[in-house]
Amino acid sequence: MKEVYTLIKEQFDNIGIIGRIARYEDKAEYQSHYLGLVWEYLYPLIQIAIYWLVFGVGLKHGNATDGVSYLAWMVIGYTPWFYMNRATLDASKSIYQRVGMVSKMKFPVSVLPSIKIIGNLSSFWTMMTFSIVVGLLYGVHPTVYWIQWIYYFVAMIAWLIAFGIFNSTISVLIRDYHILLQSLMRMLFYMSGVLFNFQTDAFPAPFVRILELNPFFYIISGFRQSMVGHTWFWQQTTLNLVFWGMVLFFLLVGSHLHYKFRTKFVDLI
């Protein structure tokens, strides 16, 4: 637990630096493109249009899901997924990409995954605004359940930090791990309920119970429940315990491995 405390303390002590570097990297990444930062928001909108045409219009023939338009339902789930996917993959390679630079400065390496997590938030807020607008256009009106977004946002950030410190450390120790993680995230895209509503009678109950143990599924489902559902998060005691148990597990293992090998990162790379 001491290593977890040290990790969290380093994040809060360097929150200003994390924010400044995240903003700088956002601008630097697209500075050579004609549309610049517009691509940060245009790319997910193009993806949404493709998925809607294929799954919403093509497979579902425009039928509603959970009583709302498939487009609105999908966008609400795709928004946290798009952010979590990018933040997870960016965080996993954050240390081996920059460890040579930060090793020459008095700079805690543990904040590198957090920089990627914070840096991707700009597109998340834009997508979140877009999902609300789409929802309103298709008859999804604000309810008291929308306040749960705060809880699921905090849960999402906690999961990304825990998973990020674990992935970024393993990616240094085992260079093939990042490629494996990319494949895993592609599979999880279809298994996390982004495009399909698994919580229906069409899927076997045991299969759905297994899927619900997936942290990405938990967060995506939570954002949907907040916007179009009528269930409070504390009513899912078992799923809450499983999710936070996994956050704690990856935080404990990730922080332990990080501080055990941090002095050897440059040599390993």
PDB file of C-alpha atoms in Angstrom:
ATOM      1  CA  MET A   1       0.000   0.000   0.000  1.00  0.00           C
ATOM      2  CA  LYS A   2       2.977   2.306   0.537  1.00  0.00           C
ATOM      3  CA  GLU A   3       3.752   2.106  -3.180  1.00  0.00           C
ATOM      4  CA  VAL A   4       0.145   2.952  -4.051  1.00  0.00           C
ATOM      5  CA  TYR A   5       0.284   5.958  -1.721  1.00  0.00           C
ATOM      6  CA  THR A   6       3.558   7.114  -3.319  1.00  0.00           C
ATOM      7  CA  LEU A   7       2.072   6.718  -6.801  1.00  0.00           C
ATOM      8  CA  ILE A   8      -1.049   8.729  -5.973  1.00  0.00           C
ATOM      9  CA  LYS A   9       1.015  11.408  -4.196  1.00  0.00           C
ATOM     10  CA  GLU A  10       3.226  11.839  -7.257  1.00  0.00           C
ATOM     11  CA  GLN A  11       0.147  12.372  -9.424  1.00  0.00           C
ATOM     12  CA  PHE A  12      -1.273  15.100  -7.179  1.00  0.00           C
ATOM     13  CA  ASP A  13       2.102  16.763  -6.574  1.00  0.00           C
ATOM     14  CA  ASN A  14       2.638  17.091 -10.327  1.00  0.00           C
ATOM     15  CA  ILE A  15      -0.918  17.787 -11.475  1.00  0.00           C
ATOM     16  CA  GLY A  16       0.104  21.167 -12.910  1.00  0.00           C
ATOM     17  CA  ILE A  17       2.922  19.674 -14.958  1.00  0.00           C
ATOM     18  CA  ILE A  18       0.650  16.874 -16.155  1.00  0.00           C
ATOM     19  CA  GLY A  19      -1.916  19.395 -17.420  1.00  0.00           C
ATOM     20  CA  ARG A  20       0.648  21.620 -19.159  1.00  0.00           C
ATOM     21  CA  ILE A  21       2.422  18.753 -20.931  1.00  0.00           C
ATOM     22  CA  ALA A  22      -0.912  17.208 -21.944  1.00  0.00           C
ATOM     23  CA  ARG A  23      -2.031  20.471 -23.580  1.00  0.00           C
ATOM     24  CA  TYR A  24       1.323  20.863 -25.322  1.00  0.00           C
ATOM     25  CA  GLU A  25       1.215  17.317 -26.721  1.00  0.00           C
ATOM     26  CA  ASP A  26      -2.321  17.861 -28.006  1.00  0.00           C
ATOM     27  CA  LYS A  27      -1.177  20.857 -30.038  1.00  0.00           C
ATOM     28  CA  ALA A  28       2.107  19.286 -31.149  1.00  0.00           C
ATOM     29  CA  GLU A  29       0.504  16.078 -32.433  1.00  0.00           C
ATOM     30  CA  TYR A  30      -1.623  17.835 -35.064  1.00  0.00           C
ATOM     31  CA  GLN A  31       0.418  20.965 -35.800  1.00  0.00           C
ATOM     32  CA  SER A  32       1.574  19.653 -39.199  1.00  0.00           C
ATOM     33  CA  HIS A  33      -1.997  18.805 -40.297  1.00  0.00           C
ATOM     34  CA  TYR A  34      -4.119  21.259 -42.259  1.00  0.00           C
ATOM     35  CA  LEU A  35      -7.137  20.743 -40.003  1.00  0.00           C
ATOM     36  CA  GLY A  36      -5.025  20.598 -36.840  1.00  0.00           C
ATOM     37  CA  LEU A  37      -6.940  19.699 -33.685  1.00  0.00           C
ATOM     38  CA  VAL A  38     -10.131  19.339 -35.721  1.00  0.00           C
ATOM     39  CA  TRP A  39      -9.022  15.757 -36.407  1.00  0.00           C
ATOM     40  CA  GLU A  40      -9.214  15.085 -32.664  1.00  0.00           C
ATOM     41  CA  TYR A  41     -13.002  15.442 -32.948  1.00  0.00           C
ATOM     42  CA  LEU A  42     -13.610  14.589 -36.602  1.00  0.00           C
ATOM     43  CA  TYR A  43     -12.185  11.059 -36.434  1.00  0.00           C
ATOM     44  CA  PRO A  44     -14.609   9.713 -33.766  1.00  0.00           C
ATOM     45  CA  LEU A  45     -17.553  11.311 -35.595  1.00  0.00           C
ATOM     46  CA  ILE A  46     -16.554   9.496 -38.791  1.00  0.00           C
ATOM     47  CA  GLN A  47     -16.324   6.234 -36.851  1.00  0.00           C
ATOM     48  CA  ILE A  48     -19.773   6.783 -35.346  1.00  0.00           C
ATOM     49  CA  ALA A  49     -21.241   7.415 -38.796  1.00  0.00           C
ATOM     50  CA  ILE A  50     -19.740   4.150 -40.097  1.00  0.00           C
ATOM     51  CA  TYR A  51     -20.974   2.046 -37.165  1.00  0.00           C
ATOM     52  CA  TRP A  52     -24.419   3.598 -37.327  1.00  0.00           C
ATOM     53  CA  LEU A  53     -24.756   2.857 -41.040  1.00  0.00           C
ATOM     54  CA  VAL A  54     -23.509  -0.730 -40.667  1.00  0.00           C
ATOM     55  CA  PHE A  55     -25.172  -1.758 -37.419  1.00  0.00           C
ATOM     56  CA  GLY A  56     -27.977   0.752 -36.923  1.00  0.00           C
ATOM     57  CA  VAL A  57     -29.293   1.010 -40.464  1.00  0.00           C
ATOM     58  CA  GLY A  58     -27.896  -2.201 -41.953  1.00  0.00           C
ATOM     59  CA  LEU A  59     -28.388  -4.845 -39.248  1.00  0.00           C
ATOM     60  CA  LYS A  60     -31.005  -3.294 -36.994  1.00  0.00           C
ATOM     61  CA  HIS A  61     -32.947  -1.497 -39.769  1.00  0.00           C
ATOM     62  CA  GLY A  62     -33.285   1.574 -37.560  1.00  0.00           C
ATOM     63  CA  ASN A  63     -34.993  -0.277 -34.690  1.00  0.00           C
ATOM     64  CA  ALA A  64     -34.798   1.242 -31.213  1.00  0.00           C
ATOM     65  CA  THR A  65     -32.601  -0.124 -28.417  1.00  0.00           C
ATOM     66  CA  ASP A  66     -33.675   0.192 -24.767  1.00  0.00           C
ATOM     67  CA  GLY A  67     -36.544   2.357 -25.974  1.00  0.00           C
ATOM     68  CA  VAL A  68     -34.328   4.954 -27.686  1.00  0.00           C
ATOM     69  CA  SER A  69     -32.878   5.390 -31.153  1.00  0.00           C
ATOM     70  CA  TYR A  70     -29.948   3.088 -31.874  1.00  0.00           C
ATOM     71  CA  LEU A  71     -27.837   6.098 -32.885  1.00  0.00           C
ATOM     72  CA  ALA A  72     -28.359   7.793 -29.511  1.00  0.00           C
ATOM     73  CA  TRP A  73     -27.831   4.513 -27.637  1.00  0.00           C
ATOM     74  CA  MET A  74     -24.625   3.746 -29.532  1.00  0.00           C
ATOM     75  CA  VAL A  75     -23.135   7.242 -29.211  1.00  0.00           C
ATOM     76  CA  ILE A  76     -23.625   7.226 -25.435  1.00  0.00           C
ATOM     77  CA  GLY A  77     -21.620   3.987 -25.193  1.00  0.00           C
ATOM     78  CA  TYR A  78     -19.066   4.829 -27.872  1.00  0.00           C
ATOM     79  CA  THR A  79     -18.059   8.078 -26.130  1.00  0.00           C
ATOM     80  CA  PRO A  80     -16.433   6.513 -23.035  1.00  0.00           C
ATOM     81  CA  TRP A  81     -15.094   3.606 -25.115  1.00  0.00           C
ATOM     82  CA  PHE A  82     -13.324   5.867 -27.610  1.00  0.00           C
ATOM     83  CA  TYR A  83     -11.691   7.768 -24.768  1.00  0.00           C
ATOM     84  CA  MET A  84     -10.742   4.679 -22.736  1.00  0.00           C
ATOM     85  CA  ASN A  85      -9.337   2.873 -25.773  1.00  0.00           C
ATOM     86  CA  ARG A  86      -7.082   5.758 -26.784  1.00  0.00           C
ATOM     87  CA  ALA A  87      -6.030   6.540 -23.220  1.00  0.00           C
ATOM     88  CA  THR A  88      -5.223   2.878 -22.502  1.00  0.00           C
ATOM     89  CA  LEU A  89      -3.082   2.392 -25.607  1.00  0.00           C
ATOM     90  CA  ASP A  90      -1.352   5.771 -25.292  1.00  0.00           C
ATOM     91  CA  ALA A  91      -0.628   5.224 -21.591  1.00  0.00           C
ATOM     92  CA  SER A  92       0.778   1.742 -22.224  1.00  0.00           C
ATOM     93  CA  LYS A  93       3.577   3.116 -24.422  1.00  0.00           C
ATOM     94  CA  SER A  94       4.104   6.379 -22.525  1.00  0.00           C
ATOM     95  CA  ILE A  95       7.115   5.235 -20.482  1.00  0.00           C
ATOM     96  CA  TYR A  96       9.206   3.548 -23.157  1.00  0.00           C
ATOM     97  CA  GLN A  97       8.586   6.496 -25.501  1.00  0.00           C
ATOM     98  CA  ARG A  98       9.744   9.170 -23.046  1.00  0.00           C
ATOM     99  CA  VAL A  99      11.799   7.494 -20.337  1.00  0.00           C
ATOM    100  CA  GLY A 100      15.086   8.525 -21.969  1.00  0.00           C
ATOM    101  CA  MET A 101      14.091  12.179 -21.803  1.00  0.00           C
ATOM    102  CA  VAL A 102      12.683  12.252 -18.268  1.00  0.00           C
ATOM    103  CA  SER A 103      15.554  10.176 -16.873  1.00  0.00           C
ATOM    104  CA  LYS A 104      17.767  13.235 -17.334  1.00  0.00           C
ATOM    105  CA  MET A 105      15.415  15.467 -15.349  1.00  0.00           C
ATOM    106  CA  LYS A 106      13.982  15.471 -11.843  1.00  0.00           C
ATOM    107  CA  PHE A 107      10.665  14.193 -13.071  1.00  0.00           C
ATOM    108  CA  PRO A 108       8.610  11.241 -11.726  1.00  0.00           C
ATOM    109  CA  VAL A 109       8.185   8.661 -14.480  1.00  0.00           C
ATOM    110  CA  SER A 110       4.879   7.528 -12.921  1.00  0.00           C
ATOM    111  CA  VAL A 111       3.084  10.637 -14.235  1.00  0.00           C
ATOM    112  CA  LEU A 112       3.744   9.759 -17.901  1.00  0.00           C
ATOM    113  CA  PRO A 113       0.646   7.495 -18.202  1.00  0.00           C
ATOM    114  CA  SER A 114      -1.442  10.195 -16.481  1.00  0.00           C
ATOM    115  CA  ILE A 115      -0.327  12.756 -19.060  1.00  0.00           C
ATOM    116  CA  LYS A 116      -1.833  10.583 -21.790  1.00  0.00           C
ATOM    117  CA  ILE A 117      -5.010  10.024 -19.777  1.00  0.00           C
ATOM    118  CA  ILE A 118      -5.492  13.759 -19.184  1.00  0.00           C
ATOM    119  CA  GLY A 119      -4.436  14.664 -22.723  1.00  0.00           C
ATOM    120  CA  ASN A 120      -7.265  12.621 -24.251  1.00  0.00           C
ATOM    121  CA  LEU A 121      -9.942  14.268 -22.097  1.00  0.00           C
ATOM    122  CA  SER A 122     -10.528  17.128 -24.555  1.00  0.00           C
ATOM    123  CA  SER A 123     -11.985  14.757 -27.142  1.00  0.00           C
ATOM    124  CA  PHE A 124     -14.001  12.991 -24.424  1.00  0.00           C
ATOM    125  CA  TRP A 125     -15.778  16.211 -23.369  1.00  0.00           C
ATOM    126  CA  THR A 126     -16.515  17.066 -26.992  1.00  0.00           C
ATOM    127  CA  MET A 127     -17.921  13.589 -27.607  1.00  0.00           C
ATOM    128  CA  MET A 128     -19.913  13.765 -24.384  1.00  0.00           C
ATOM    129  CA  THR A 129     -21.500  17.030 -25.508  1.00  0.00           C
ATOM    130  CA  PHE A 130     -22.257  15.477 -28.893  1.00  0.00           C
ATOM    131  CA  SER A 131     -23.904  12.433 -27.258  1.00  0.00           C
ATOM    132  CA  ILE A 132     -26.125  14.700 -25.141  1.00  0.00           C
ATOM    133  CA  VAL A 133     -27.182  16.686 -28.217  1.00  0.00           C
ATOM    134  CA  VAL A 134     -27.954  13.491 -30.152  1.00  0.00           C
ATOM    135  CA  GLY A 135     -29.876  12.148 -27.170  1.00  0.00           C
ATOM    136  CA  LEU A 136     -31.970  15.305 -26.884  1.00  0.00           C
ATOM    137  CA  LEU A 137     -32.745  15.177 -30.597  1.00  0.00           C
ATOM    138  CA  TYR A 138     -34.040  11.615 -30.184  1.00  0.00           C
ATOM    139  CA  GLY A 139     -36.144  12.279 -27.113  1.00  0.00           C
ATOM    140  CA  VAL A 140     -33.694  11.466 -24.303  1.00  0.00           C
ATOM    141  CA  HIS A 141     -34.500  14.052 -21.650  1.00  0.00           C
ATOM    142  CA  PRO A 142     -32.442  14.912 -18.547  1.00  0.00           C
ATOM    143  CA  THR A 143     -33.355  13.021 -15.378  1.00  0.00           C
ATOM    144  CA  VAL A 144     -31.986  12.870 -11.857  1.00  0.00           C
ATOM    145  CA  TYR A 145     -30.017   9.777 -12.893  1.00  0.00           C
ATOM    146  CA  TRP A 146     -27.726  11.947 -15.013  1.00  0.00           C
ATOM    147  CA  ILE A 147     -25.899  12.946 -11.818  1.00  0.00           C
ATOM    148  CA  GLN A 148     -24.378   9.459 -11.818  1.00  0.00           C
ATOM    149  CA  TRP A 149     -22.087  10.613 -14.593  1.00  0.00           C
ATOM    150  CA  ILE A 150     -19.874  12.053 -11.847  1.00  0.00           C
ATOM    151  CA  TYR A 151     -19.450   8.639 -10.237  1.00  0.00           C
ATOM    152  CA  TYR A 152     -18.798   6.809 -13.504  1.00  0.00           C
ATOM    153  CA  PHE A 153     -16.355   9.500 -14.650  1.00  0.00           C
ATOM    154  CA  VAL A 154     -14.357   9.127 -11.418  1.00  0.00           C
ATOM    155  CA  ALA A 155     -14.520   5.334 -11.780  1.00  0.00           C
ATOM    156  CA  MET A 156     -13.284   5.606 -15.372  1.00  0.00           C
ATOM    157  CA  ILE A 157     -10.290   7.777 -14.445  1.00  0.00           C
ATOM    158  CA  ALA A 158      -9.416   5.501 -11.498  1.00  0.00           C
ATOM    159  CA  TRP A 159      -9.501   2.444 -13.769  1.00  0.00           C
ATOM    160  CA  LEU A 160      -7.388   4.109 -16.454  1.00  0.00           C
ATOM    161  CA  ILE A 161      -4.728   5.179 -13.949  1.00  0.00           C
ATOM    162  CA  ALA A 162      -4.544   1.705 -12.381  1.00  0.00           C
ATOM    163  CA  PHE A 163      -4.560  -0.085 -15.735  1.00  0.00           C
ATOM    164  CA  GLY A 164      -2.221   2.522 -17.242  1.00  0.00           C
ATOM    165  CA  ILE A 165       0.551   2.189 -14.653  1.00  0.00           C
ATOM    166  CA  PHE A 166       0.356  -1.603 -14.998  1.00  0.00           C
ATOM    167  CA  ASN A 167       0.397  -1.603 -18.821  1.00  0.00           C
ATOM    168  CA  SER A 168       3.128   1.034 -19.125  1.00  0.00           C
ATOM    169  CA  THR A 169       5.433  -0.950 -16.830  1.00  0.00           C
ATOM    170  CA  ILE A 170       4.783  -4.317 -18.480  1.00  0.00           C
ATOM    171  CA  SER A 171       5.334  -2.724 -21.913  1.00  0.00           C
ATOM    172  CA  VAL A 172       8.855  -1.795 -20.825  1.00  0.00           C
ATOM    173  CA  LEU A 173       9.591  -5.228 -19.390  1.00  0.00           C
ATOM    174  CA  ILE A 174       8.004  -7.122 -22.311  1.00  0.00           C
ATOM    175  CA  ARG A 175       8.057  -5.106 -25.541  1.00  0.00           C
ATOM    176  CA  ASP A 176       5.604  -7.451 -27.285  1.00  0.00           C
ATOM    177  CA  TYR A 177       2.991  -6.662 -24.652  1.00  0.00           C
ATOM    178  CA  HIS A 178       1.805  -3.467 -26.357  1.00  0.00           C
ATOM    179  CA  ILE A 179       0.987  -5.402 -29.533  1.00  0.00           C
ATOM    180  CA  LEU A 180      -0.909  -7.958 -27.472  1.00  0.00           C
ATOM    181  CA  LEU A 181      -2.792  -5.153 -25.711  1.00  0.00           C
ATOM    182  CA  GLN A 182      -3.837  -3.659 -29.062  1.00  0.00           C
ATOM    183  CA  SER A 183      -5.343  -6.997 -30.075  1.00  0.00           C
ATOM    184  CA  LEU A 184      -7.068  -7.325 -26.712  1.00  0.00           C
ATOM    185  CA  MET A 185      -8.609  -3.868 -27.029  1.00  0.00           C
ATOM    186  CA  ARG A 186      -9.940  -4.693 -30.505  1.00  0.00           C
ATOM    187  CA  MET A 187     -11.645  -7.762 -29.067  1.00  0.00           C
ATOM    188  CA  LEU A 188     -12.973  -5.829 -26.059  1.00  0.00           C
ATOM    189  CA  PHE A 189     -14.535  -3.282 -28.405  1.00  0.00           C
ATOM    190  CA  TYR A 190     -17.051  -5.915 -29.475  1.00  0.00           C
ATOM    191  CA  MET A 191     -17.306  -7.544 -26.041  1.00  0.00           C
ATOM    192  CA  SER A 192     -17.927  -4.372 -24.003  1.00  0.00           C
ATOM    193  CA  GLY A 193     -21.407  -3.576 -25.247  1.00  0.00           C
ATOM    194  CA  VAL A 194     -20.423  -0.624 -27.435  1.00  0.00           C
ATOM    195  CA  LEU A 195     -22.385  -1.801 -30.480  1.00  0.00           C
ATOM    196  CA  PHE A 196     -24.555  -4.607 -29.110  1.00  0.00           C
ATOM    197  CA  ASN A 197     -26.991  -4.718 -26.233  1.00  0.00           C
ATOM    198  CA  PHE A 198     -25.982  -7.940 -24.502  1.00  0.00           C
ATOM    199  CA  GLN A 199     -28.393  -7.360 -21.603  1.00  0.00           C
ATOM    200  CA  THR A 200     -31.360  -8.823 -23.470  1.00  0.00           C
ATOM    201  CA  ASP A 201     -33.034 -12.220 -23.673  1.00  0.00           C
ATOM    202  CA  ALA A 202     -31.188 -12.870 -26.939  1.00  0.00           C
ATOM    203  CA  PHE A 203     -27.983 -13.694 -25.037  1.00  0.00           C
ATOM    204  CA  PRO A 204     -27.555 -16.444 -22.402  1.00  0.00           C
ATOM    205  CA  ALA A 205     -27.570 -15.072 -18.862  1.00  0.00           C
ATOM    206  CA  PRO A 206     -24.267 -16.771 -17.833  1.00  0.00           C
ATOM    207  CA  PHE A 207     -22.556 -15.237 -20.877  1.00  0.00           C
ATOM    208  CA  VAL A 208     -23.814 -11.764 -19.931  1.00  0.00           C
ATOM    209  CA  ARG A 209     -22.720 -12.229 -16.303  1.00  0.00           C
ATOM    210  CA  ILE A 210     -19.182 -12.938 -17.486  1.00  0.00           C
ATOM    211  CA  LEU A 211     -19.169  -9.881 -19.754  1.00  0.00           C
ATOM    212  CA  GLU A 212     -20.346  -7.667 -16.891  1.00  0.00           C
ATOM    213  CA  LEU A 213     -17.116  -8.444 -15.016  1.00  0.00           C
ATOM    214  CA  ASN A 214     -15.214  -6.519 -17.692  1.00  0.00           C
ATOM    215  CA  PRO A 215     -14.345  -3.015 -16.302  1.00  0.00           C
ATOM    216  CA  PHE A 216     -14.883  -1.427 -19.722  1.00  0.00           C
ATOM    217  CA  PHE A 217     -18.338  -3.000 -19.905  1.00  0.00           C
ATOM    218  CA  TYR A 218     -19.088  -1.713 -16.388  1.00  0.00           C
ATOM    219  CA  ILE A 219     -18.246   1.892 -17.273  1.00  0.00           C
ATOM    220  CA  ILE A 220     -19.962   1.893 -20.684  1.00  0.00           C
ATOM    221  CA  SER A 221     -23.082   0.333 -19.189  1.00  0.00           C
ATOM    222  CA  GLY A 222     -22.931   2.856 -16.350  1.00  0.00           C
ATOM    223  CA  PHE A 223     -22.922   5.846 -18.678  1.00  0.00           C
ATOM    224  CA  ARG A 224     -25.903   4.377 -20.517  1.00  0.00           C
ATOM    225  CA  GLN A 225     -27.789   3.674 -17.292  1.00  0.00           C
ATOM    226  CA  SER A 226     -27.185   7.252 -16.240  1.00  0.00           C
ATOM    227  CA  MET A 227     -28.568   8.712 -19.455  1.00  0.00           C
ATOM    228  CA  VAL A 228     -31.365   6.365 -20.515  1.00  0.00           C
ATOM    229  CA  GLY A 229     -31.810   3.992 -17.561  1.00  0.00           C
ATOM    230  CA  HIS A 230     -33.436   4.102 -14.141  1.00  0.00           C
ATOM    231  CA  THR A 231     -30.912   2.295 -11.955  1.00  0.00           C
ATOM    232  CA  TRP A 232     -28.610   3.789  -9.326  1.00  0.00           C
ATOM    233  CA  PHE A 233     -25.035   2.537  -9.260  1.00  0.00           C
ATOM    234  CA  TRP A 234     -25.230   1.459  -5.607  1.00  0.00           C
ATOM    235  CA  GLN A 235     -27.948  -1.025  -6.537  1.00  0.00           C
ATOM    236  CA  GLN A 236     -25.308  -3.147  -8.301  1.00  0.00           C
ATOM    237  CA  THR A 237     -23.392  -4.234  -5.213  1.00  0.00           C
ATOM    238  CA  THR A 238     -21.640  -7.240  -6.732  1.00  0.00           C
ATOM    239  CA  LEU A 239     -20.559  -5.446  -9.899  1.00  0.00           C
ATOM    240  CA  ASN A 240     -19.325  -2.481  -7.869  1.00  0.00           C
ATOM    241  CA  LEU A 241     -17.197  -4.739  -5.664  1.00  0.00           C
ATOM    242  CA  VAL A 242     -15.774  -6.596  -8.670  1.00  0.00           C
ATOM    243  CA  PHE A 243     -14.932  -3.376 -10.518  1.00  0.00           C
ATOM    244  CA  TRP A 244     -13.211  -1.630  -7.596  1.00  0.00           C
ATOM    245  CA  GLY A 245     -11.499  -4.893  -6.693  1.00  0.00           C
ATOM    246  CA  MET A 246      -9.955  -4.980 -10.170  1.00  0.00           C
ATOM    247  CA  VAL A 247      -8.933  -1.320  -9.889  1.00  0.00           C
ATOM    248  CA  LEU A 248      -7.198  -2.060  -6.587  1.00  0.00           C
ATOM    249  CA  PHE A 249      -5.560  -5.200  -7.975  1.00  0.00           C
ATOM    250  CA  PHE A 250      -4.008  -3.448 -10.989  1.00  0.00           C
ATOM    251  CA  LEU A 251      -3.054  -0.468  -8.834  1.00  0.00           C
ATOM    252  CA  LEU A 252      -1.250  -2.681  -6.310  1.00  0.00           C
ATOM    253  CA  VAL A 253       0.502  -4.859  -8.891  1.00  0.00           C
ATOM    254  CA  GLY A 254       1.234  -1.977 -11.271  1.00  0.00           C
ATOM    255  CA  SER A 255       2.689   0.337  -8.612  1.00  0.00           C
ATOM    256  CA  HIS A 256       4.786  -2.499  -7.136  1.00  0.00           C
ATOM    257  CA  LEU A 257       6.289  -3.403 -10.517  1.00  0.00           C
ATOM    258  CA  HIS A 258       6.760   0.257 -11.423  1.00  0.00           C
ATOM    259  CA  TYR A 259       8.820   1.138  -8.349  1.00  0.00           C
ATOM    260  CA  LYS A 260      10.683  -2.170  -8.421  1.00  0.00           C
ATOM    261  CA  PHE A 261      11.973  -1.653 -11.963  1.00  0.00           C
ATOM    262  CA  ARG A 262      11.858   2.145 -12.343  1.00  0.00           C
ATOM    263  CA  THR A 263      15.611   2.579 -11.856  1.00  0.00           C
ATOM    264  CA  LYS A 264      16.215  -0.005 -14.599  1.00  0.00           C
ATOM    265  CA  PHE A 265      13.822   1.405 -17.214  1.00  0.00           C
ATOM    266  CA  VAL A 266      16.551   3.101 -19.267  1.00  0.00           C
ATOM    267  CA  ASP A 267      18.685  -0.058 -19.318  1.00  0.00           C
ATOM    268  CA  LEU A 268      15.694  -2.240 -20.231  1.00  0.00           C
ATOM    269  CA  ILE A 269      14.787   0.022 -23.148  1.00  0.00           C
TER     270      ILE A 269
END
